[in-house]
């Protein structure tokens, strides 16, 4: 009898495990644009369009390669709305004795799959997800018995394992990590590099029309220019390596007011969809260093994000779920301000980061971490609300990567599993790393008073509020020494300003 392979919309990799195991002469594939998946959060319209367009292209390619593919286009009137419906309906159409999938990107979907044997009376096999270099069992082995799961140590093992930037068993350049060289403010040159733009083909045009007319969504569709095929994604990679990678390291943490991408790659959406593999991306960067086209601090910095952070974050997700999603270690209770959706705030840094998010379904890492993330942290937003926002608004957002980054790295809601201290910062940091503050109506040099930068009072208030939790943290001693230097009047004025901010958050 035949087997049915279900290909999830974010698993479009050529080396998909299901394609390796099934036989195209007798087994079949199914793919579907499902209402439940397109609407479980208020996704950015460009994210939905990207996934649907890439899925349609891959389904066509698979058919050309001789696979029998059942492809269901988005249809709200259909009775097929979930993965379970999709499998159930397809099983009715032919005799299949087994359903085969690859490990999904969300706990929620894994739970759904686990119910199929009982509900649908069919054998189900879940194969490993080949979009990642590090198998989940390897990560569990690495984590087992460790007191602290620090990314840096995991990353060194990944360097050894992949051989990337290695000279026998030593890191090239004599150092594992060149982060200290990667914190420059961008002075306006060299010129920023826009990721390669792709024109809409017929498939993308149809999908954009569908999203515009049938799918309620966040954000704007006009700017859509993402790569939607593997060929396009490879061109985007080559463009990044040639033009932006040489400066990626130096200005990795910069926060310019007018540049949406600066020298960031915008490859995350292609990597997360499986249009690019982590190894091809890293090899291309390493080759640029070997040919002297990009410096080591840039190439090491980039490779660390891909084989270090990306793989580590995914490992943490599967190690800690499902309890992880419920954590709220700092007992936050503030709602997410409405302007996170509209971008209508007078705080320039936030308005720019959210504006870029609405336009492009993209904001770079430092905007996510130190602007929208930092503000949610020091304001004390309920983790679930800010996690839902990040999951919705970016083209690269999937639970496995969004959740640990937001709940762990940004919100410190996991009690420090992911980060040894919270990334809380005042407006000074944002001023140091860019030029938002110059055109802001708030004064970054002031902490109290109506015109003062809201980040400042919230930052000090965060430290005061969570003193018990953080004062013995060796990495925060200096911050608390500064708190202790304040006299009572100053502290009370800061607390009063923070109270004002909490009470008037929507008007800021
Ligand atoms: P570049 O700056 O060019 O970096 C290169 C690549 O490294 C990225 O394409 C990405 O694949 C990888 N990478 C870098 N940092 C991380 C990281 N912390 N975790 C995982 N991969 C990383 N990334 C997502 O892919 N999806 C998300 O939903 C997501 N949510 C985030 C939420 C928050 C609060 C924060 C702080 C970060 C989040 N990130 C997420 C990580 C990171 O910000 C994005 O991967 C990056 O901004 C994507 O842009 P880029 O491709 O231009 O990255
Ligand atoms: Fe942001 Fe404060 Fe600077 Fe305004 S002054 S841009 S709110 S950091």
Coordinates of C-alpha atoms and ligand atoms in Angstrom, one line a residue:
X1 CA 0.0 0.0 0.0
X2 CA 1.0 3.6 -0.4
X3 CA 2.3 6.1 2.1
X4 CA 1.1 9.7 2.4
X5 CA 3.8 12.4 3.0
X6 CA 2.5 15.7 4.5
X7 CA 4.8 18.6 3.7
X8 CA 4.3 21.6 6.1
X9 CA 4.5 25.0 4.6
X10 CA 7.6 26.0 6.4
X11 CA 9.5 22.8 5.4
X12 CA 10.3 23.4 1.8
X13 CA 13.9 22.1 1.9
X14 CA 15.2 20.0 -1.0
X15 CA 16.5 17.4 1.4
X16 CA 13.2 17.1 3.3
X17 CA 13.3 13.8 5.2
X18 CA 9.9 12.7 3.7
X19 CA 11.3 13.0 0.2
X20 CA 14.2 10.8 1.1
X21 CA 12.1 8.1 2.6
X22 CA 9.0 8.0 0.3
X23 CA 9.0 6.5 -3.2
X24 CA 7.7 8.9 -5.9
X25 CA 6.5 6.0 -8.0
X26 CA 3.9 4.8 -5.5
X27 CA 3.6 7.2 -2.5
X28 CA 1.9 10.6 -2.6
X29 CA 2.4 14.0 -1.1
X30 CA -0.1 16.5 0.3
X31 CA 0.3 20.2 1.0
X32 CA -2.3 22.8 2.0
X33 CA -2.9 26.5 2.7
X34 CA -5.0 26.2 5.8
X35 CA -7.2 28.8 7.5
X36 CA -6.3 27.6 11.0
X37 CA -2.6 28.1 10.3
X38 CA -3.1 31.4 8.5
X39 CA -5.1 32.9 11.4
X40 CA -4.0 31.5 14.7
X41 CA -2.3 34.8 15.3
X42 CA -2.8 38.1 13.4
X43 CA 0.1 37.3 11.0
X44 CA 1.7 40.0 8.8
X45 CA 0.2 39.8 5.3
X46 CA 3.7 39.5 3.8
X47 CA 4.4 36.5 5.9
X48 CA 1.3 34.6 4.7
X49 CA 2.0 35.7 1.1
X50 CA 5.6 34.5 1.3
X51 CA 4.7 31.1 2.7
X52 CA 1.9 30.5 0.2
X53 CA 3.9 31.6 -2.8
X54 CA 6.9 29.5 -1.8
X55 CA 4.7 26.5 -1.1
X56 CA 3.0 26.8 -4.6
X57 CA 6.4 27.0 -6.3
X58 CA 7.7 24.0 -4.4
X59 CA 4.6 22.0 -5.1
X60 CA 5.0 22.7 -8.8
X61 CA 8.7 21.6 -8.7
X62 CA 7.8 18.4 -6.9
X63 CA 5.2 17.6 -9.5
X64 CA 7.7 18.3 -12.2
X65 CA 10.1 15.8 -10.5
X66 CA 7.4 13.1 -10.8
X67 CA 5.7 13.3 -7.4
X68 CA 1.9 13.0 -7.1
X69 CA 1.1 16.1 -5.1
X70 CA -2.4 17.0 -3.8
X71 CA -2.3 20.8 -3.2
X72 CA -5.1 22.6 -1.5
X73 CA -5.3 26.4 -2.1
X74 CA -6.7 28.6 0.6
X75 CA -10.5 28.4 0.8
X76 CA -12.4 29.5 3.9
X77 CA -15.6 27.7 2.7
X78 CA -13.8 24.4 2.6
X79 CA -14.2 21.8 5.4
X80 CA -10.4 21.4 5.4
X81 CA -9.1 24.0 7.8
X82 CA -6.5 22.2 9.9
X83 CA -3.6 19.7 9.3
X84 CA -5.9 17.0 10.8
X85 CA -8.7 17.9 8.3
X86 CA -6.2 17.8 5.5
X87 CA -4.8 14.4 6.4
X88 CA -8.3 13.0 7.1
X89 CA -9.7 14.2 3.8
X90 CA -6.7 12.9 1.8
X91 CA -6.9 9.5 3.5
X92 CA -10.5 9.2 2.3
X93 CA -9.4 9.6 -1.3
X94 CA -7.0 6.7 -1.6
X95 CA -5.7 3.7 0.4
X96 CA -2.8 4.8 2.5
X97 CA -1.3 2.7 5.3
X98 CA 1.0 5.3 6.8
X99 CA 1.3 9.1 7.1
X100 CA 4.9 10.4 7.2
X101 CA 5.8 13.9 8.3
X102 CA 9.0 15.7 9.4
X103 CA 9.3 17.0 13.0
X104 CA 7.3 20.3 13.0
X105 CA 8.3 23.8 14.1
X106 CA 5.7 24.1 16.8
X107 CA 4.8 22.1 19.9
X108 CA 1.1 22.8 19.0
X109 CA 1.5 21.0 15.7
X110 CA 3.4 18.1 17.3
X111 CA 0.5 17.6 19.6
X112 CA -1.9 17.6 16.7
X113 CA 0.2 14.9 14.9
X114 CA 0.3 12.8 18.0
X115 CA -3.5 12.5 18.0
X116 CA -3.7 11.1 14.4
X117 CA -3.1 7.4 15.1
X118 CA -6.0 7.4 17.5
X119 CA -8.3 9.8 15.7
X120 CA -7.7 8.7 12.1
X121 CA -6.7 5.1 12.7
X122 CA -3.5 5.3 10.6
X123 CA 0.2 4.7 11.4
X124 CA 2.2 7.9 11.7
X125 CA 5.9 8.3 11.4
X126 CA 7.7 11.5 12.4
X127 CA 11.1 11.9 10.8
X128 CA 13.8 14.4 11.8
X129 CA 13.7 18.0 10.5
X130 CA 16.6 18.3 8.1
X131 CA 16.5 22.2 8.1
X132 CA 18.8 22.1 11.1
X133 CA 22.4 20.9 11.6
X134 CA 22.0 19.7 15.1
X135 CA 19.7 16.8 15.8
X136 CA 17.5 17.3 18.9
X137 CA 19.0 14.3 20.6
X138 CA 22.4 15.8 20.3
X139 CA 21.2 19.0 21.9
X140 CA 19.7 17.0 24.8
X141 CA 23.0 15.2 25.2
X142 CA 24.9 18.5 25.2
X143 CA 22.4 20.0 27.8
X144 CA 22.3 17.0 30.0
X145 CA 23.8 17.7 33.4
X146 CA 25.0 21.2 32.6
X147 CA 24.2 23.9 35.2
X148 CA 24.1 26.6 32.6
X149 CA 23.1 26.3 29.0
X150 CA 25.3 29.1 27.6
X151 CA 25.2 29.6 23.8
X152 CA 28.9 30.3 23.6
X153 CA 29.9 26.7 24.6
X154 CA 27.3 25.2 22.4
X155 CA 28.6 27.3 19.5
X156 CA 32.2 26.1 20.0
X157 CA 31.0 22.6 19.7
X158 CA 29.2 23.4 16.5
X159 CA 32.3 25.0 15.1
X160 CA 34.3 21.9 15.8
X161 CA 31.6 19.7 14.4
X162 CA 31.1 21.6 11.2
X163 CA 34.8 22.6 10.8
X164 CA 33.7 26.1 9.9
X165 CA 36.4 28.7 10.5
X166 CA 38.6 26.0 12.1
X167 CA 42.3 25.4 11.8
X168 CA 42.5 21.7 12.9
X169 CA 40.9 21.9 16.4
X170 CA 41.6 25.6 16.9
X171 CA 39.5 28.6 15.8
X172 CA 41.0 30.6 13.0
X173 CA 42.3 34.0 14.1
X174 CA 43.1 32.5 17.6
X175 CA 39.7 33.4 19.0
X176 CA 36.2 31.9 19.0
X177 CA 34.3 35.1 19.1
X178 CA 35.0 38.6 17.7
X179 CA 31.9 40.2 19.2
X180 CA 33.9 43.0 20.9
X181 CA 34.8 44.3 17.4
X182 CA 31.1 44.4 16.4
X183 CA 29.6 47.2 18.3
X184 CA 30.2 50.3 16.2
X185 CA 27.8 53.1 15.5
X186 CA 27.2 53.5 11.8
X187 CA 28.5 57.0 10.7
X188 CA 26.4 57.1 7.5
X189 CA 29.0 55.2 5.3
X190 CA 29.7 52.9 3.7
X191 CA 26.3 53.0 2.0
X192 CA 23.7 50.7 3.5
X193 CA 22.7 47.6 1.4
X194 CA 19.1 46.8 0.7
X195 CA 18.6 43.0 0.4
X196 CA 18.0 41.8 -3.2
X197 CA 14.5 42.7 -4.3
X198 CA 12.4 40.2 -6.3
X199 CA 9.6 41.2 -8.7
X200 CA 6.3 39.4 -8.4
X201 CA 5.7 36.5 -10.8
X202 CA 2.2 35.3 -11.6
X203 CA 2.1 33.0 -8.5
X204 CA 3.1 35.7 -6.1
X205 CA 0.7 38.2 -7.7
X206 CA -2.2 35.8 -7.2
X207 CA -1.2 35.1 -3.6
X208 CA -0.9 38.8 -2.8
X209 CA -4.4 39.4 -4.2
X210 CA -5.7 36.5 -2.1
X211 CA -4.2 37.8 1.1
X212 CA -5.4 41.4 0.3
X213 CA -9.0 40.3 -0.3
X214 CA -9.5 37.2 1.8
X215 CA -7.2 37.2 4.8
X216 CA -7.4 39.7 7.7
X217 CA -3.8 40.5 8.4
X218 CA -1.4 42.9 10.1
X219 CA 0.9 45.2 8.2
X220 CA 1.3 46.4 4.6
X221 CA 1.6 44.3 1.5
X222 CA 2.9 46.9 -1.0
X223 CA 6.6 46.4 -0.3
X224 CA 6.6 42.6 -0.7
X225 CA 9.9 41.7 -2.4
X226 CA 11.0 38.5 -0.6
X227 CA 12.7 35.6 -2.4
X228 CA 10.0 32.9 -2.9
X229 CA 12.0 30.1 -4.6
X230 CA 15.3 28.4 -3.8
X231 CA 16.9 30.0 -6.9
X232 CA 15.9 33.5 -5.7
X233 CA 17.0 32.7 -2.2
X234 CA 20.5 31.7 -3.5
X235 CA 20.7 35.0 -5.4
X236 CA 19.8 36.9 -2.3
X237 CA 22.5 35.0 -0.4
X238 CA 25.1 35.9 -3.0
X239 CA 24.0 39.5 -3.0
X240 CA 24.4 39.7 0.8
X241 CA 27.8 38.0 0.8
X242 CA 29.2 40.2 -1.9
X243 CA 27.8 43.5 -0.7
X244 CA 26.8 43.6 2.9
X245 CA 28.8 40.8 4.7
X246 CA 32.0 42.8 4.7
X247 CA 30.3 45.4 7.0
X248 CA 27.9 43.1 8.8
X249 CA 30.2 42.7 11.8
X250 CA 31.3 46.3 12.4
X251 CA 27.7 47.6 12.4
X252 CA 25.8 44.6 13.6
X253 CA 24.5 46.4 16.7
X254 CA 23.9 49.8 15.0
X255 CA 20.5 51.5 15.2
X256 CA 20.3 54.0 12.3
X257 CA 17.1 56.1 12.1
X258 CA 16.7 55.8 8.3
X259 CA 17.9 52.4 7.2
X260 CA 15.6 49.4 7.6
X261 CA 18.3 46.7 6.9
X262 CA 21.7 48.4 7.1
X263 CA 24.0 45.4 6.5
X264 CA 21.8 42.6 7.9
X265 CA 21.1 39.7 5.5
X266 CA 17.3 39.3 5.7
X267 CA 18.0 35.6 5.1
X268 CA 16.1 34.4 8.1
X269 CA 12.8 34.0 6.3
X270 CA 14.5 31.8 3.6
X271 CA 16.4 29.8 6.1
X272 CA 13.3 29.2 8.2
X273 CA 11.3 28.1 5.2
X274 CA 14.0 25.7 4.1
X275 CA 14.8 27.7 0.8
X276 CA 18.4 27.9 2.1
X277 CA 20.3 25.5 4.3
X278 CA 22.3 26.7 7.2
X279 CA 25.4 25.0 5.8
X280 CA 25.2 26.6 2.4
X281 CA 24.8 30.0 4.0
X282 CA 27.8 29.5 6.3
X283 CA 30.0 28.0 3.6
X284 CA 29.3 31.1 1.4
X285 CA 30.3 33.4 4.2
X286 CA 33.4 31.4 5.0
X287 CA 34.5 31.4 1.4
X288 CA 34.2 35.2 1.3
X289 CA 36.7 35.3 4.2
X290 CA 39.0 32.8 2.5
X291 CA 39.0 34.9 -0.6
X292 CA 39.7 38.0 1.5
X293 CA 36.4 39.6 0.5
X294 CA 35.1 39.9 4.0
X295 CA 36.9 40.3 7.4
X296 CA 37.0 37.6 10.0
X297 CA 34.9 39.7 12.6
X298 CA 32.1 39.9 10.1
X299 CA 32.2 36.3 8.9
X300 CA 32.6 34.8 12.4
X301 CA 29.8 37.1 13.7
X302 CA 27.5 35.9 10.9
X303 CA 28.3 32.2 11.2
X304 CA 27.8 32.4 15.0
X305 CA 24.2 33.7 14.5
X306 CA 23.5 30.7 12.2
X307 CA 25.2 27.7 13.6
X308 CA 25.3 29.1 17.1
X309 CA 22.2 31.2 18.0
X310 CA 19.7 29.7 15.5
X311 CA 20.5 26.0 16.4
X312 CA 20.8 26.7 20.1
X313 CA 17.4 28.6 20.2
X314 CA 15.7 25.7 18.5
X315 CA 17.4 23.2 20.9
X316 CA 16.1 25.2 23.9
X317 CA 12.6 25.3 22.5
X318 CA 12.3 21.6 22.2
X319 CA 14.2 20.9 25.5
X320 CA 11.9 23.1 27.5
X321 CA 8.5 22.9 25.9
X322 CA 5.6 22.9 26.7
X323 CA 6.1 24.4 30.2
X324 CA 8.4 27.1 28.7
X325 CA 5.5 29.0 27.0
X326 CA 3.8 29.5 30.3
X327 CA 6.7 31.1 32.2
X328 CA 6.5 34.6 33.7
X329 CA 9.4 34.6 36.1
X330 CA 9.2 38.4 36.7
X331 CA 5.4 38.2 37.3
X332 CA 4.7 40.8 34.6
X333 CA 1.2 42.1 34.4
X334 CA 1.2 45.0 32.0
X335 CA -0.8 44.7 28.7
X336 CA 0.9 45.2 25.4
X337 CA 0.3 48.9 24.3
X338 CA -2.0 49.1 21.3
X339 CA 0.6 51.2 19.4
X340 CA 2.8 48.0 19.1
X341 CA 0.3 47.2 16.3
X342 CA -0.3 50.7 14.9
X343 CA 3.2 52.2 15.3
X344 CA 1.5 55.4 16.5
X345 CA 3.8 56.5 19.3
X346 CA 5.9 59.7 19.7
X347 CA 8.9 57.6 20.8
X348 CA 11.0 57.8 17.7
X349 CA 13.0 54.6 18.1
X350 CA 9.8 52.6 18.6
X351 CA 7.8 54.3 15.9
X352 CA 10.7 53.6 13.4
X353 CA 11.1 49.9 14.5
X354 CA 7.3 49.3 14.3
X355 CA 7.0 51.3 11.1
X356 CA 9.7 49.1 9.4
X357 CA 7.9 46.0 10.8
X358 CA 4.6 47.1 9.2
X359 CA 6.2 48.0 5.9
X360 CA 8.6 45.0 5.5
X361 CA 7.5 42.2 8.0
X362 CA 11.1 42.7 9.1
X363 CA 13.1 44.6 11.8
X364 CA 16.7 43.8 12.4
X365 CA 18.0 42.0 15.5
X366 CA 18.9 45.1 17.5
X367 CA 15.5 46.7 16.9
X368 CA 13.9 43.5 18.1
X369 CA 16.1 43.1 21.1
X370 CA 16.9 46.6 22.3
X371 CA 14.0 48.7 21.1
X372 CA 10.7 46.8 21.0
X373 CA 12.0 44.0 23.2
X374 CA 13.7 46.2 25.8
X375 CA 10.7 48.5 26.1
X376 CA 8.4 45.5 26.7
X377 CA 10.8 44.2 29.3
X378 CA 11.2 47.4 31.3
X379 CA 7.5 48.1 31.0
X380 CA 6.7 44.6 32.4
X381 CA 4.5 43.4 29.6
X382 CA 2.8 40.0 30.1
X383 CA 5.1 37.5 28.2
X384 CA 2.3 35.8 26.3
X385 CA 1.1 39.1 24.8
X386 CA 4.5 40.2 23.6
X387 CA 5.3 36.7 22.4
X388 CA 2.1 36.7 20.3
X389 CA 3.1 40.0 18.8
X390 CA 6.5 38.8 17.7
X391 CA 5.1 35.6 16.3
X392 CA 2.6 37.6 14.2
X393 CA 4.6 40.5 12.8
X394 CA 7.8 39.1 11.2
X395 CA 8.1 37.1 8.0
X396 CA 10.6 34.8 9.7
X397 CA 8.5 34.1 12.8
X398 CA 7.7 30.5 13.9
X399 CA 7.2 29.3 17.4
X400 CA 10.5 27.4 17.7
X401 CA 12.5 30.5 17.1
X402 CA 10.3 33.4 18.3
X403 CA 9.4 31.9 21.7
X404 CA 12.9 31.5 23.2
X405 CA 14.1 34.7 21.7
X406 CA 11.2 36.7 23.1
X407 CA 10.3 34.9 26.3
X408 CA 13.9 34.0 27.2
X409 CA 16.3 36.4 25.6
X410 CA 14.1 39.6 25.8
X411 CA 11.7 39.1 28.6
X412 CA 13.9 37.1 31.0
X413 CA 10.6 35.2 31.8
X414 CA 12.5 31.9 31.9
X415 CA 14.5 32.9 35.0
X416 CA 17.7 33.1 33.1
X417 CA 17.9 29.8 31.1
X418 CA 18.8 31.7 28.0
X419 CA 20.5 34.9 29.2
X420 CA 22.5 35.4 32.3
X421 CA 21.1 38.9 32.8
X422 CA 18.2 40.8 31.3
X423 CA 19.0 43.1 28.3
X424 CA 17.4 46.1 30.1
X425 CA 18.8 49.4 28.9
X426 CA 18.0 53.1 29.2
X427 CA 17.6 55.6 26.3
X428 CA 21.4 56.1 26.5
X429 CA 22.1 52.8 24.8
X430 CA 19.8 53.7 21.9
X431 CA 21.4 57.1 21.7
X432 CA 24.9 55.6 21.7
X433 CA 24.1 53.1 18.9
X434 CA 22.2 55.4 16.5
X435 CA 20.6 58.6 15.7
X436 CA 16.9 58.1 16.6
X437 CA 17.1 60.4 19.6
X438 CA 18.0 63.4 17.4
X439 CA 14.6 63.5 15.9
X440 CA 12.6 62.4 18.9
X441 CA 10.2 64.7 20.8
X442 CA 11.6 63.2 24.1
X443 CA 14.9 64.2 25.6
X444 CA 17.2 61.3 26.0
X445 CA 19.3 63.2 28.5
X446 CA 16.4 63.6 30.9
X447 CA 14.9 60.9 33.2
X448 CA 12.1 62.8 35.0
X449 CA 9.7 65.4 33.8
X450 CA 7.2 65.3 30.9
X451 CA 9.7 65.6 28.2
X452 CA 12.0 62.9 29.5
X453 CA 12.8 59.8 27.5
X454 CA 10.4 57.1 28.8
X455 CA 13.1 54.4 28.5
X456 CA 15.1 56.2 31.3
X457 CA 12.6 56.2 34.2
X458 CA 11.3 52.7 33.2
X459 CA 14.9 51.4 33.2
X460 CA 15.6 52.6 36.7
X461 CA 12.2 51.6 37.9
X462 CA 12.8 48.1 36.5
X463 CA 16.0 47.7 38.5
X464 CA 14.3 49.0 41.6
X465 CA 11.2 46.8 41.2
X466 CA 13.3 43.7 40.7
X467 CA 16.1 44.4 43.1
X468 CA 15.6 41.3 45.1
X469 CA 15.8 39.1 42.0
X470 CA 18.9 40.8 40.4
X471 CA 21.1 42.6 42.9
X472 CA 23.3 39.6 43.6
X473 CA 23.8 38.9 39.9
X474 CA 27.5 39.6 39.4
X475 CA 26.8 41.1 35.9
X476 CA 24.4 43.6 37.4
X477 CA 26.4 44.8 40.4
X478 CA 27.4 48.0 38.7
X479 CA 23.8 48.9 37.8
X480 CA 22.8 48.5 41.4
X481 CA 25.7 50.6 42.6
X482 CA 24.3 53.4 40.4
X483 CA 20.8 52.9 41.9
X484 CA 22.4 53.2 45.3
X485 CA 24.0 56.5 44.4
X486 CA 20.6 58.1 44.0
X487 CA 19.2 60.0 46.9
X488 CA 15.6 59.5 48.1
X489 CA 14.2 62.5 46.2
X490 CA 15.6 61.3 43.0
X491 CA 14.3 57.8 43.4
X492 CA 10.9 59.0 44.3
X493 CA 10.8 61.3 41.2
X494 CA 11.8 58.3 39.0
X495 CA 9.1 56.1 40.5
X496 CA 6.6 58.9 40.0
X497 CA 7.6 59.3 36.4
X498 CA 7.4 55.5 35.9
X499 CA 3.9 55.5 37.4
X500 CA 2.9 58.3 35.0
X501 CA 4.2 56.2 32.1
X502 CA 2.3 53.1 33.2
X503 CA -0.9 55.1 33.5
X504 CA -0.6 57.0 30.3
X505 CA 1.2 54.4 28.1
X506 CA -1.2 54.7 25.2
X507 CA -0.6 58.5 24.9
X508 CA 3.3 58.4 24.8
Ligands
LIG1 P1 21.1 38.7 10.3 O1 21.3 39.7 11.3 O2 21.6 38.8 9.0 O3 21.6 37.3 11.0 C1 21.9 36.1 10.2 C2 21.1 35.0 10.5 O4 21.4 34.5 11.8 C3 19.6 35.2 10.6 O5 19.1 35.2 9.2 C4 19.1 34.1 11.4 O6 18.8 32.9 10.7 C5 20.2 33.9 12.4 N1 20.0 34.5 13.7 C6 20.5 35.6 14.2 N2 20.2 35.8 15.5 C7 19.3 34.8 15.8 C8 18.6 34.4 17.0 N3 18.7 35.1 18.1 N4 17.8 33.3 16.9 C9 17.7 32.6 15.8 N5 18.4 32.9 14.7 C10 19.2 33.9 14.7 N6 14.6 35.1 14.2 C11 13.8 34.4 13.4 O7 14.3 33.8 12.5 N7 12.4 34.3 13.7 C12 11.8 35.0 14.7 O8 10.6 34.8 14.9 C13 12.7 35.7 15.6 N8 12.1 36.4 16.6 C14 12.9 37.2 17.4 C15 12.3 37.8 18.5 C16 13.1 38.6 19.3 C17 12.5 39.3 20.5 C18 14.5 38.7 19.1 C19 15.4 39.5 19.9 C20 15.1 38.0 18.0 C21 14.3 37.3 17.2 N9 14.9 36.6 16.1 C22 14.0 35.8 15.3 C23 16.3 36.5 15.9 C24 16.8 37.6 14.9 O9 16.4 38.9 15.4 C25 16.4 37.4 13.5 O10 16.8 36.1 13.1 C26 17.1 38.3 12.6 O11 16.8 39.7 12.9 C27 16.7 38.1 11.1 O12 17.2 39.0 10.3 P2 18.4 38.7 9.3 O13 18.1 37.5 8.5 O14 18.7 40.0 8.6 O15 19.5 38.4 10.3
LIG2 FE1 13.8 56.4 21.9 FE2 14.1 57.9 24.1 FE3 15.8 58.2 22.0 FE4 13.2 59.0 21.9 S1 14.8 59.8 23.3 S2 14.4 57.9 20.3 S3 12.2 57.4 23.1 S4 15.6 56.4 23.3

